Amino acid sequence: MSSSYEPLEWKFTQVFGDRSPVEEVTDVDVVSAIEFDETGDYIAAGDRGGRVVIFERAQEKQHGTSKKKDVSKTPEYKFHAEFQSHEPEFDYLKSLEIEEKINKIKWCTRHNTAHFLLTTNDKTIKLWKVFEKKVKQVATTNMPPSGSSNNGTVQAYRSTAAAIPVSQVKMPRLTTRETVVAASARRVFANAHAYHINSISLNSDGETYISSDDLRINLWNLSISDQSFNIVDIKPANMEELTEVITSAEFHPQHCNLFMYSSSKGTIKLGDMRSAALCDRSAKTFEEEEDPASKSFFSEIISSISDIRFSRDGRYILSRDYLTLKLWDINMESKPVKSIPIHDYLRGKLCDLYENDCIFDKFECAMNHDGSLLLTGSYHNYFHIYDRNMSGKGDGSGYGGLCLEATKFPPKQVKKGLGSKMKLGRSKTKDQKGLGISSPDINPDTIDYTKKALHVAWHPKENVIAVGAANNLYLYAA
Amino acid sequence: MAAEGDDSLYPIAILIDELKNEDIQLRLNSIRRLGTIARALGPERTRKELVPFLAESVDDEDEVLLALAEELGSFVEHVGGPDHAHVLLGPLEALANVEETVVRDKAVESLNKIAEALPTGVFEDSFVDLLRRLSQGDWFTSRTSACGLFPTAYPRISSAETKRELRTLFSALSRDETPMVRRAASTYLGRFAKQMERDVVRAEMIPLFVTLAQDEQDSVRLLAVENCALIGSMLTSDDFTNLILPTVRQCAQDKSWRVRYMVADHFNELCEAAGADITRNDLVPFFKTLLKDTEAEVRTAAALRVAGVCSAIPKEITIKHLLPCIKDLVSDANQHVRAALASVIMNLAPVFGKEDTIEYLLELFLQLLKDDFPEVRLNIISKLDAVNRVIGIELLSQSLLPAIVELAEDRQWRVRLAIIEYIPLLASQLGVEFFDEKLGNLCMTWLGDSVYSIREAATSNLKKLTEVFGVEWAQTNIIPKVVALYTHPNYLYRMTTLFAVGVLASVVGQDAINNSMLPLVIRMAQDKVPNIRFNVAKTLQVLIPLLDNASVQSRIKPCLVKMQDDTDRDVKFFATQAMQLC
């Protein structure tokens, strides 16, 4: 029901990363993964340098006056911890460099006051514990610290110690010096992937997770790092017959037995771990028949799915390919319920985008808590927010679409969207507050293709989004 | 570590200091010797100083915490006996909260030990309090730990009130929102129920059991199977039929193959708990469906239980209902299913008896012996003795031989290795004539195998054969062939001769050594490869204790003296070593 629709006012709230307007971005600083934890109070961001940075939401002061959310108050996150998750490695058997780049981060269910995160690069998954550690110092000992009396032998040291009567022996006393946030690698899940890992996803049972690479998906137990079970294997007997690869995989948020994975051919397969140990025959295949008229040299490349996400209730699947964002109903396999062109103006530029490799960029997508709003990124640091309940127009606009540019400088105040404007009903003024860029205004020739808003994440409960582009993490709220 | 086990060398003062050393190894060392520290301090100081100190040390590495959790379990004597044991509950409670499962499990184990030692009065106070706290903890880690304490705690409580409270607490845990806690509750439900009267079980535990068996999480549901057997074994057959059987049925038909796998895996326990009548009438149909399951993992687990189930039911039922399924499994598409079946099917022979085995099973054995997958054939051959006792080997031997020969020449050296290991067993079953005629040469070819492990196994095989068939047989059949090998152009095979001599020497007796082995070894001392020469010296070391002094002095010693002047250092070394035995 679009009549009750009231557009959200999105506001830029914060940016992390290098603030100075330097042109050259150091490669290791480029954000490569973003993830909110289950409460939304923490955001983890991984970069190409193998680091993970965690931001914590600043405690908002409790106003006794009203429980209702104060619109003017914006959520603020502050730095919480940073650790080096992965280091560059070299596989001597295959003569391959293994990059330290963090491909994905997932937060585990909390066990205690500490946080647990799974992080992965191309080959190795690690389980990290991030916790507040009291740095303690031993204040009193029975023996002088061995460093201070180097003249004595071990024997002498021992006999001195033995000379202390037991009645005078004291327990060491500790004093807490300071409290620091520390990270320690609890488990390392290695040597199970022959190809590059593209996704990890935790199961609702709280003890298992899957990891997927180009051809296989493995099932792990979080507490067992030396074995995993292969649940999907699409590797053909003869590698020359290879026609598709797995691009992303995710567990169903509630049903422990269901998971989905997407392929480079644009299909999404739903697997059921109940039906068989090896889920090669998928339970459902979501695929839209291609329109033969629009077939071109690039059709196959641009139909490759770069990211898939379940809605929180598990009813919908959001998928992103190069030009479109698709929303699938889990009960309808033949076509998506929504297919939203994000930047159709690029259709004429595919040749150039192929030349400069941009066509292989993998944009992520995200949904808000109730699955009504959809988010994905584009070039020129643009990112788009759509409303599931709004319909599109013939020219590809509509869907309550809102296009924003992630930038550290005061954003252009351009109101977008015929669609959203029409639905407003109450106001048709162009200088509507809020920000946005109308897609007809975008000239594909002036777009900066080096600025890519590849990574996006949505707060699990509120309208707070995180966008990762180059070496910056931008936060917006509505 | 030099001080290991000797406390006087490792003063208490240092041990205590090292409880907080930066080096985790030293901390571990001190934790492992907490008993020593406690003994030195005496019970009172242990209670007042050591235990509180340890209670504050639960932020250490998992390895240290695991050791601590274990040590505390046997600390009752150190704190002054059962009357004071309650002081240990504090640190263990903290350990039962940590995130690492192994540490928690160990803490629960130790808490259970302490619980048994506590005097009743103290128990009903402090332990039950602890149980309340853990069961209602904020984090699931403490609640999962709590589940493991109920079976021990329950029988120690006298008040009906408290007993009821415990059941309520447990019931809340089995409905917990986190699957981890529900799994823990399901894991301990059976053992907890075992501590109660049958009426209480029926009224309160069965509903929990049924709820857990219908959990939405597969990992919770599959634990119900074990409880079917545990709780079922406490009930009368009527109750089993009414209360447990529906769940067994539901699990056996569950959508998740993991749950069905659990049913197949626990089928023997289920049969035992159900008793003969229910097994025959109700469980056999489930077993049939499991043997025909769509998932190979389930069929494999079921196949492994075939012998156990068949021995629990009348033979006629097996033949009528299960045999057709077993026949299907013999030609199952999945090799692991066939291998699993092959590993147990021979155990059916004693159940069937001679005539029925010949009538029904023999053809299945023979078919499995011709299987494409080597493991299937191996599994049949390894269980041969079971059949042999029932029907004798003759009926099998004609089919056996080609299977053995094929396995003996398998491309996978591990398969060859496995069959070599069964040769002595086969030899004793087949008898000397059959062996000489058909397998003798095979055993010799292995001595020339291209893989060292096979050659090594082949030599020890010869020894075992000698033990089976006797020395005379060895002298006429084995030794000449071994001796003949020494002319091989490749030194690695010549080495095999030496190894064979070394191994065989201990079983063939002095005459054989003197007459055929020793001359050969001495001749090989002139081999041009130093590696052979020093192995000669090593072999001589083996032979010396087996021979009388005269031949050692007259034949071995001169040879060794000569070898001590060898140009090669290793040869010299081993020759000198051998000389010391002369």
mmCIF file of C-alpha atoms in Angstrom, chain B residues 36-186:
data_model
loop_
_atom_site.group_PDB
_atom_site.id
_atom_site.type_symbol
_atom_site.label_atom_id
_atom_site.label_comp_id
_atom_site.label_asym_id
_atom_site.label_seq_id
_atom_site.Cartn_x
_atom_site.Cartn_y
_atom_site.Cartn_z
ATOM 1 C CA THR B 36 51.893 -30.450 45.639
ATOM 2 C CA ILE B 37 51.362 -26.789 46.383
ATOM 3 C CA ALA B 38 48.223 -27.521 48.378
ATOM 4 C CA ARG B 39 49.931 -30.232 50.397
ATOM 5 C CA ALA B 40 52.747 -27.861 51.272
ATOM 6 C CA LEU B 41 50.378 -25.096 52.302
ATOM 7 C CA GLY B 42 48.096 -27.336 54.303
ATOM 8 C CA PRO B 43 44.289 -27.434 54.169
ATOM 9 C CA GLU B 44 43.645 -24.164 55.905
ATOM 10 C CA ARG B 45 45.910 -21.996 53.786
ATOM 11 C CA THR B 46 44.723 -23.845 50.692
ATOM 12 C CA ARG B 47 41.162 -22.838 51.498
ATOM 13 C CA LYS B 48 41.943 -19.313 52.525
ATOM 14 C CA GLU B 49 44.647 -18.373 50.055
ATOM 15 C CA LEU B 50 45.110 -20.797 47.192
ATOM 16 C CA VAL B 51 41.473 -21.401 46.241
ATOM 17 C CA PRO B 52 40.477 -17.706 46.269
ATOM 18 C CA PHE B 53 43.580 -16.998 44.249
ATOM 19 C CA LEU B 54 42.613 -19.644 41.697
ATOM 20 C CA ALA B 55 39.081 -18.302 41.553
ATOM 21 C CA GLU B 56 40.541 -15.088 40.218
ATOM 22 C CA SER B 57 42.630 -16.851 37.605
ATOM 23 C CA VAL B 58 39.848 -17.837 35.252
ATOM 24 C CA ASP B 59 40.842 -15.371 32.546
ATOM 25 C CA ASP B 60 43.781 -17.496 31.439
ATOM 26 C CA GLU B 61 44.377 -19.443 28.237
ATOM 27 C CA ASP B 62 42.068 -22.393 27.579
ATOM 28 C CA GLU B 63 44.859 -24.892 28.048
ATOM 29 C CA VAL B 64 45.570 -23.603 31.541
ATOM 30 C CA LEU B 65 41.859 -23.435 32.399
ATOM 31 C CA LEU B 66 41.351 -26.993 31.238
ATOM 32 C CA ALA B 67 44.162 -28.173 33.489
ATOM 33 C CA LEU B 68 42.765 -26.113 36.357
ATOM 34 C CA ALA B 69 39.268 -27.535 35.901
ATOM 35 C CA GLU B 70 40.696 -31.026 35.983
ATOM 36 C CA GLU B 71 42.909 -30.496 39.039
ATOM 37 C CA LEU B 72 40.109 -28.957 41.065
ATOM 38 C CA GLY B 73 38.053 -32.101 40.608
ATOM 39 C CA SER B 74 40.451 -34.023 42.840
ATOM 40 C CA PHE B 75 41.020 -31.245 45.330
ATOM 41 C CA VAL B 76 38.623 -32.346 48.025
ATOM 42 C CA GLU B 77 41.336 -33.903 50.188
ATOM 43 C CA HIS B 78 43.537 -30.810 49.822
ATOM 44 C CA VAL B 79 40.984 -28.400 51.230
ATOM 45 C CA GLY B 80 40.408 -30.530 54.288
ATOM 46 C CA GLY B 81 37.964 -33.184 53.175
ATOM 47 C CA PRO B 82 34.249 -33.212 52.265
ATOM 48 C CA ASP B 83 33.299 -30.773 55.012
ATOM 49 C CA HIS B 84 35.184 -28.022 53.284
ATOM 50 C CA ALA B 85 34.731 -29.136 49.681
ATOM 51 C CA HIS B 86 32.168 -26.399 49.053
ATOM 52 C CA VAL B 87 34.941 -23.809 48.730
ATOM 53 C CA LEU B 88 35.817 -25.434 45.408
ATOM 54 C CA LEU B 89 32.425 -24.664 43.940
ATOM 55 C CA GLY B 90 33.288 -21.001 43.360
ATOM 56 C CA PRO B 91 36.191 -21.417 40.956
ATOM 57 C CA LEU B 92 34.492 -24.333 39.194
ATOM 58 C CA GLU B 93 31.326 -22.315 38.722
ATOM 59 C CA ALA B 94 33.378 -19.628 37.033
ATOM 60 C CA LEU B 95 34.997 -22.257 34.824
ATOM 61 C CA ALA B 96 31.579 -23.655 33.916
ATOM 62 C CA ASN B 97 30.848 -20.268 32.376
ATOM 63 C CA VAL B 98 33.744 -19.891 29.969
ATOM 64 C CA GLU B 99 33.124 -20.065 26.244
ATOM 65 C CA GLU B 100 35.391 -22.985 25.444
ATOM 66 C CA THR B 101 33.358 -26.186 25.445
ATOM 67 C CA VAL B 102 36.119 -28.540 26.571
ATOM 68 C CA VAL B 103 36.862 -26.389 29.603
ATOM 69 C CA ARG B 104 33.183 -26.211 30.524
ATOM 70 C CA ASP B 105 32.764 -29.943 30.128
ATOM 71 C CA LYS B 106 35.745 -30.591 32.343
ATOM 72 C CA ALA B 107 34.431 -28.136 34.950
ATOM 73 C CA VAL B 108 31.079 -29.952 34.919
ATOM 74 C CA GLU B 109 32.859 -33.267 35.346
ATOM 75 C CA SER B 110 34.788 -31.910 38.320
ATOM 76 C CA LEU B 111 31.650 -30.313 39.801
ATOM 77 C CA ASN B 112 29.990 -33.701 39.646
ATOM 78 C CA LYS B 113 32.906 -35.227 41.512
ATOM 79 C CA ILE B 114 32.720 -32.540 44.191
ATOM 80 C CA ALA B 115 28.951 -32.976 44.383
ATOM 81 C CA GLU B 116 29.386 -36.597 45.312
ATOM 82 C CA ALA B 117 31.834 -35.731 48.072
ATOM 83 C CA LEU B 118 29.783 -32.942 49.647
ATOM 84 C CA PRO B 119 27.937 -33.783 52.882
ATOM 85 C CA THR B 120 24.192 -33.795 52.390
ATOM 86 C CA GLY B 121 23.456 -30.623 54.319
ATOM 87 C CA VAL B 122 26.030 -28.554 52.475
ATOM 88 C CA PHE B 123 24.994 -30.108 49.238
ATOM 89 C CA GLU B 124 21.379 -29.107 49.554
ATOM 90 C CA ASP B 125 22.460 -25.566 50.265
ATOM 91 C CA SER B 126 25.414 -24.552 48.221
ATOM 92 C CA PHE B 127 25.255 -26.990 45.344
ATOM 93 C CA VAL B 128 21.597 -26.451 44.664
ATOM 94 C CA ASP B 129 22.203 -22.708 44.807
ATOM 95 C CA LEU B 130 24.937 -23.083 42.255
ATOM 96 C CA LEU B 131 22.652 -25.147 40.077
ATOM 97 C CA ARG B 132 19.993 -22.434 40.263
ATOM 98 C CA ARG B 133 22.490 -19.755 39.311
ATOM 99 C CA LEU B 134 23.900 -21.699 36.391
ATOM 100 C CA SER B 135 20.447 -22.701 35.101
ATOM 101 C CA GLN B 136 19.281 -19.126 35.052
ATOM 102 C CA GLY B 137 22.504 -17.525 33.908
ATOM 103 C CA ASP B 138 22.435 -14.747 31.349
ATOM 104 C CA TRP B 139 24.650 -16.510 28.861
ATOM 105 C CA PHE B 140 23.904 -19.830 27.310
ATOM 106 C CA THR B 141 27.319 -21.151 28.333
ATOM 107 C CA SER B 142 26.288 -21.367 31.974
ATOM 108 C CA ARG B 143 22.907 -22.840 31.116
ATOM 109 C CA THR B 144 24.460 -25.590 28.979
ATOM 110 C CA SER B 145 26.834 -26.429 31.816
ATOM 111 C CA ALA B 146 23.918 -26.623 34.244
ATOM 112 C CA CYS B 147 22.276 -29.407 32.215
ATOM 113 C CA GLY B 148 25.185 -31.723 32.935
ATOM 114 C CA LEU B 149 24.787 -31.392 36.717
ATOM 115 C CA PHE B 150 21.170 -32.493 37.084
ATOM 116 C CA PRO B 151 21.681 -36.269 36.854
ATOM 117 C CA THR B 152 24.218 -36.171 39.714
ATOM 118 C CA ALA B 153 22.406 -33.618 41.829
ATOM 119 C CA TYR B 154 18.903 -35.080 41.698
ATOM 120 C CA PRO B 155 19.337 -38.358 43.614
ATOM 121 C CA ARG B 156 21.200 -36.554 46.407
ATOM 122 C CA ILE B 157 18.266 -34.356 47.254
ATOM 123 C CA SER B 158 15.822 -35.532 49.866
ATOM 124 C CA SER B 159 13.224 -32.802 49.879
ATOM 125 C CA ALA B 160 10.423 -33.386 47.437
ATOM 126 C CA GLU B 161 10.060 -29.636 47.131
ATOM 127 C CA THR B 162 13.610 -29.144 45.894
ATOM 128 C CA LYS B 163 13.300 -32.143 43.611
ATOM 129 C CA ARG B 164 10.298 -30.567 42.006
ATOM 130 C CA GLU B 165 12.165 -27.305 41.651
ATOM 131 C CA LEU B 166 15.008 -29.070 39.888
ATOM 132 C CA ARG B 167 12.622 -30.661 37.457
ATOM 133 C CA THR B 168 11.102 -27.259 36.757
ATOM 134 C CA LEU B 169 14.512 -25.745 36.150
ATOM 135 C CA PHE B 170 15.398 -28.555 33.785
ATOM 136 C CA SER B 171 12.133 -28.230 31.995
ATOM 137 C CA ALA B 172 12.882 -24.538 31.398
ATOM 138 C CA LEU B 173 16.289 -25.437 30.023
ATOM 139 C CA SER B 174 14.819 -27.895 27.580
ATOM 140 C CA ARG B 175 12.645 -25.081 26.252
ATOM 141 C CA ASP B 176 15.488 -22.563 26.162
ATOM 142 C CA GLU B 177 15.599 -20.170 23.242
ATOM 143 C CA THR B 178 19.140 -21.076 22.212
ATOM 144 C CA PRO B 179 19.576 -24.393 20.440
ATOM 145 C CA MET B 180 22.852 -24.981 22.297
ATOM 146 C CA VAL B 181 21.026 -25.223 25.621
ATOM 147 C CA ARG B 182 18.279 -27.412 24.196
ATOM 148 C CA ARG B 183 20.950 -29.724 22.811
ATOM 149 C CA ALA B 184 22.591 -29.933 26.223
ATOM 150 C CA ALA B 185 19.228 -30.588 27.878
ATOM 151 C CA SER B 186 18.430 -33.328 25.403
#
